[in-house]
Amino acid sequence: MKFYNRISEICRNHKKVALFVDMDGTIVEYRVFPENFVTTETKEVFLNAEPLEVILKNLEKINEIDNLDVYILSLARSFIIVEEKKQWLKKYAPFIREENYILLNKENGDYNAENREFIKSIKMMEKLNEYDYVILLDDDHKILKRTLNEIGKNGEVFHVSSATM
C-alpha cells in the first residue's frame, strides 16, 4: 500500500505520468540460464515462469489512476523471448495495453552490451514529450542508478522491493 500511496501522490502532483515496469525479476520470477541456452533452447521456458502476484496486484490497482499509463519496458535476448513475453503479459497482466509493451530485442539490435544499462532511460526520456513525469520500477541497481541520473527531476526510480508494500 505504501508504493500505491507514493505513486498516487506523484500523480496528484503531475499532469500525466508514465510508469515503466521491467519484467524479469520485477513482475515475473527471474531464472538464470547460460548465454547459449537463452538463444537456442528457450521455447516456452518464459511462458512457464511464475508471476510475482503481489507486484501485479499493486500494478493493476495503480493502472486505475486516471493520469497514469503503465508501460512494460523489458529486454529480451531473442525473438522467441519477445513473443513469449507478450503471451505471458496477456495471460498475467491483461490490464496493461499491448501498445504499451516496449520489448527491446538484442537479436534485432535494439540493445547491446554497451548500452544495456542506459537503454531504458533513453526509452523513458523519449516519452517525456507525452508525459511530464516518468517512473521506473526495476530490480537492477545499475539500471536504476543510471536511469535516476539520466532523468533527473523529470522522474523517479523504485526498486521492485518497494512495490511489495
Coordinates of C-alpha atoms in Angstrom, one line a residue:
M1 CA 0.0 0.0 0.0
K2 CA 2.9 2.3 0.6
F3 CA 4.0 2.0 -3.0
Y4 CA 0.5 2.7 -4.3
N5 CA 0.3 5.7 -2.0
R6 CA 3.6 7.1 -3.3
I7 CA 2.6 6.6 -6.9
S8 CA -0.8 8.3 -6.2
E9 CA 1.0 11.2 -4.6
I10 CA 3.2 11.6 -7.6
C11 CA 0.2 11.6 -9.9
R12 CA -1.5 14.3 -7.8
N13 CA 1.5 16.5 -8.3
H14 CA 1.8 15.9 -12.1
K15 CA -0.5 16.2 -15.1
K16 CA 0.5 13.0 -16.9
V17 CA 2.7 10.2 -15.6
A18 CA 4.2 7.1 -17.2
L19 CA 5.2 4.1 -15.1
F20 CA 7.7 1.8 -16.8
V21 CA 7.9 -1.7 -15.4
D22 CA 10.7 -4.2 -16.0
M23 CA 9.6 -7.9 -16.3
D24 CA 12.5 -10.3 -15.3
G25 CA 12.8 -10.3 -11.6
T26 CA 10.2 -7.5 -11.2
I27 CA 6.8 -9.0 -12.2
V28 CA 8.0 -12.5 -13.2
E29 CA 10.4 -14.9 -11.4
Y30 CA 13.9 -14.4 -12.6
R31 CA 15.6 -17.5 -13.9
V32 CA 19.3 -17.6 -14.9
F33 CA 20.4 -19.6 -18.0
P34 CA 23.7 -19.9 -19.8
E35 CA 24.1 -17.4 -22.7
N36 CA 23.8 -20.1 -25.5
F37 CA 20.7 -21.7 -23.8
V38 CA 18.8 -18.4 -23.9
T39 CA 19.0 -18.1 -27.7
T40 CA 18.7 -21.7 -28.8
E41 CA 16.6 -23.7 -26.3
T42 CA 14.2 -21.3 -24.5
K43 CA 11.0 -22.3 -26.3
E44 CA 8.2 -22.0 -23.7
V45 CA 10.6 -21.5 -20.7
F46 CA 9.5 -17.9 -20.2
L47 CA 5.8 -18.9 -20.7
N48 CA 6.1 -21.2 -17.7
A49 CA 7.7 -18.6 -15.4
E50 CA 5.8 -17.7 -12.3
P51 CA 4.2 -14.3 -11.9
L52 CA 5.1 -12.2 -8.8
E53 CA 1.5 -11.8 -7.9
V54 CA 1.8 -9.1 -5.1
I55 CA 3.5 -6.8 -7.6
L56 CA 1.0 -7.5 -10.3
K57 CA -1.9 -6.8 -7.9
N58 CA -0.3 -3.5 -7.0
L59 CA 0.2 -2.6 -10.6
E60 CA -3.4 -3.4 -11.5
K61 CA -4.6 -1.0 -8.8
I62 CA -2.1 1.7 -9.9
N63 CA -3.2 1.2 -13.5
E64 CA -6.6 2.6 -12.5
I65 CA -5.1 6.1 -11.7
D66 CA -6.5 8.4 -14.4
N67 CA -3.4 10.4 -15.3
L68 CA -1.0 7.4 -15.3
D69 CA -0.1 5.0 -18.0
V70 CA 1.7 1.7 -17.3
Y71 CA 4.3 0.5 -19.7
I72 CA 6.3 -2.7 -19.8
L73 CA 10.0 -1.9 -20.6
S74 CA 11.9 -5.1 -20.8
L75 CA 15.0 -6.5 -22.6
A76 CA 14.9 -9.8 -24.4
R77 CA 17.8 -11.7 -25.9
S78 CA 15.8 -13.3 -28.8
F79 CA 12.7 -13.0 -31.0
I80 CA 11.4 -16.1 -29.2
I81 CA 11.6 -14.5 -25.8
V82 CA 9.9 -11.3 -27.1
E83 CA 6.9 -13.4 -28.3
E84 CA 6.8 -15.4 -25.1
K85 CA 6.9 -12.2 -23.0
K86 CA 3.9 -10.9 -25.0
Q87 CA 2.0 -14.1 -24.4
W88 CA 2.9 -14.0 -20.7
L89 CA 1.8 -10.4 -20.3
K90 CA -1.6 -11.2 -22.0
K91 CA -2.1 -14.0 -19.5
Y92 CA -0.9 -12.4 -16.3
A93 CA -1.2 -8.7 -16.9
P94 CA -4.1 -8.2 -19.2
F95 CA -4.7 -4.7 -17.7
I96 CA -1.6 -3.4 -19.5
R97 CA -2.4 -2.4 -23.1
E98 CA -0.3 -4.3 -25.7
E99 CA 0.6 -1.0 -27.3
N100 CA 2.4 -0.2 -24.1
Y101 CA 4.8 -3.1 -24.4
I102 CA 8.3 -1.9 -25.1
L103 CA 10.2 -5.1 -25.5
L104 CA 13.8 -4.4 -26.7
N105 CA 15.3 -7.3 -28.7
K106 CA 19.1 -7.9 -28.6
E107 CA 18.9 -10.0 -31.8
N108 CA 17.2 -7.1 -33.5
G109 CA 19.9 -4.7 -32.4
D110 CA 17.5 -2.8 -30.0
Y111 CA 20.2 -3.0 -27.3
N112 CA 23.7 -4.5 -26.8
A113 CA 26.2 -5.0 -24.0
E114 CA 27.4 -1.4 -24.3
N115 CA 24.0 0.3 -23.9
R116 CA 22.2 -2.3 -21.7
E117 CA 22.5 -0.2 -18.6
F118 CA 21.1 3.0 -20.1
I119 CA 18.8 2.0 -22.9
K120 CA 15.8 2.0 -20.6
S121 CA 16.4 5.7 -19.6
I122 CA 16.7 6.6 -23.3
K123 CA 13.3 5.0 -24.0
M124 CA 11.8 6.7 -21.0
M125 CA 13.2 10.1 -22.0
E126 CA 11.7 9.6 -25.5
K127 CA 8.3 9.6 -23.8
L128 CA 8.9 13.0 -22.0
N129 CA 7.2 14.7 -24.9
E130 CA 3.9 12.9 -23.9
Y131 CA 4.4 12.8 -20.1
D132 CA 5.7 15.4 -17.6
Y133 CA 6.9 12.7 -15.2
V134 CA 8.3 9.2 -15.7
I135 CA 8.9 6.4 -13.2
L136 CA 10.9 3.1 -13.5
L137 CA 10.2 0.0 -11.4
D138 CA 13.1 -2.4 -11.9
D139 CA 15.2 -4.9 -10.0
D140 CA 18.6 -4.0 -11.4
H141 CA 20.5 -1.5 -9.2
K142 CA 22.8 -0.4 -12.0
I143 CA 19.9 0.4 -14.3
L144 CA 18.0 2.2 -11.5
K145 CA 21.0 4.4 -10.6
R146 CA 21.8 5.2 -14.3
T147 CA 18.2 6.0 -15.0
L148 CA 17.9 8.3 -12.0
N149 CA 20.9 10.2 -13.1
E150 CA 19.6 10.5 -16.7
I151 CA 16.0 11.5 -16.0
G152 CA 16.9 13.9 -13.1
K153 CA 13.9 16.0 -11.9
N154 CA 11.7 14.6 -14.6
G155 CA 11.2 11.3 -12.9
E156 CA 11.9 8.8 -10.1
V157 CA 13.0 5.2 -9.8
F158 CA 11.9 2.4 -7.5
H159 CA 13.4 -1.0 -6.7
V160 CA 11.0 -3.8 -7.0
S161 CA 11.1 -4.4 -3.3
S162 CA 9.3 -1.0 -2.9
A163 CA 6.3 -2.4 -4.8
T164 CA 5.7 -5.3 -2.3
M165 CA 4.5 -2.9 0.3

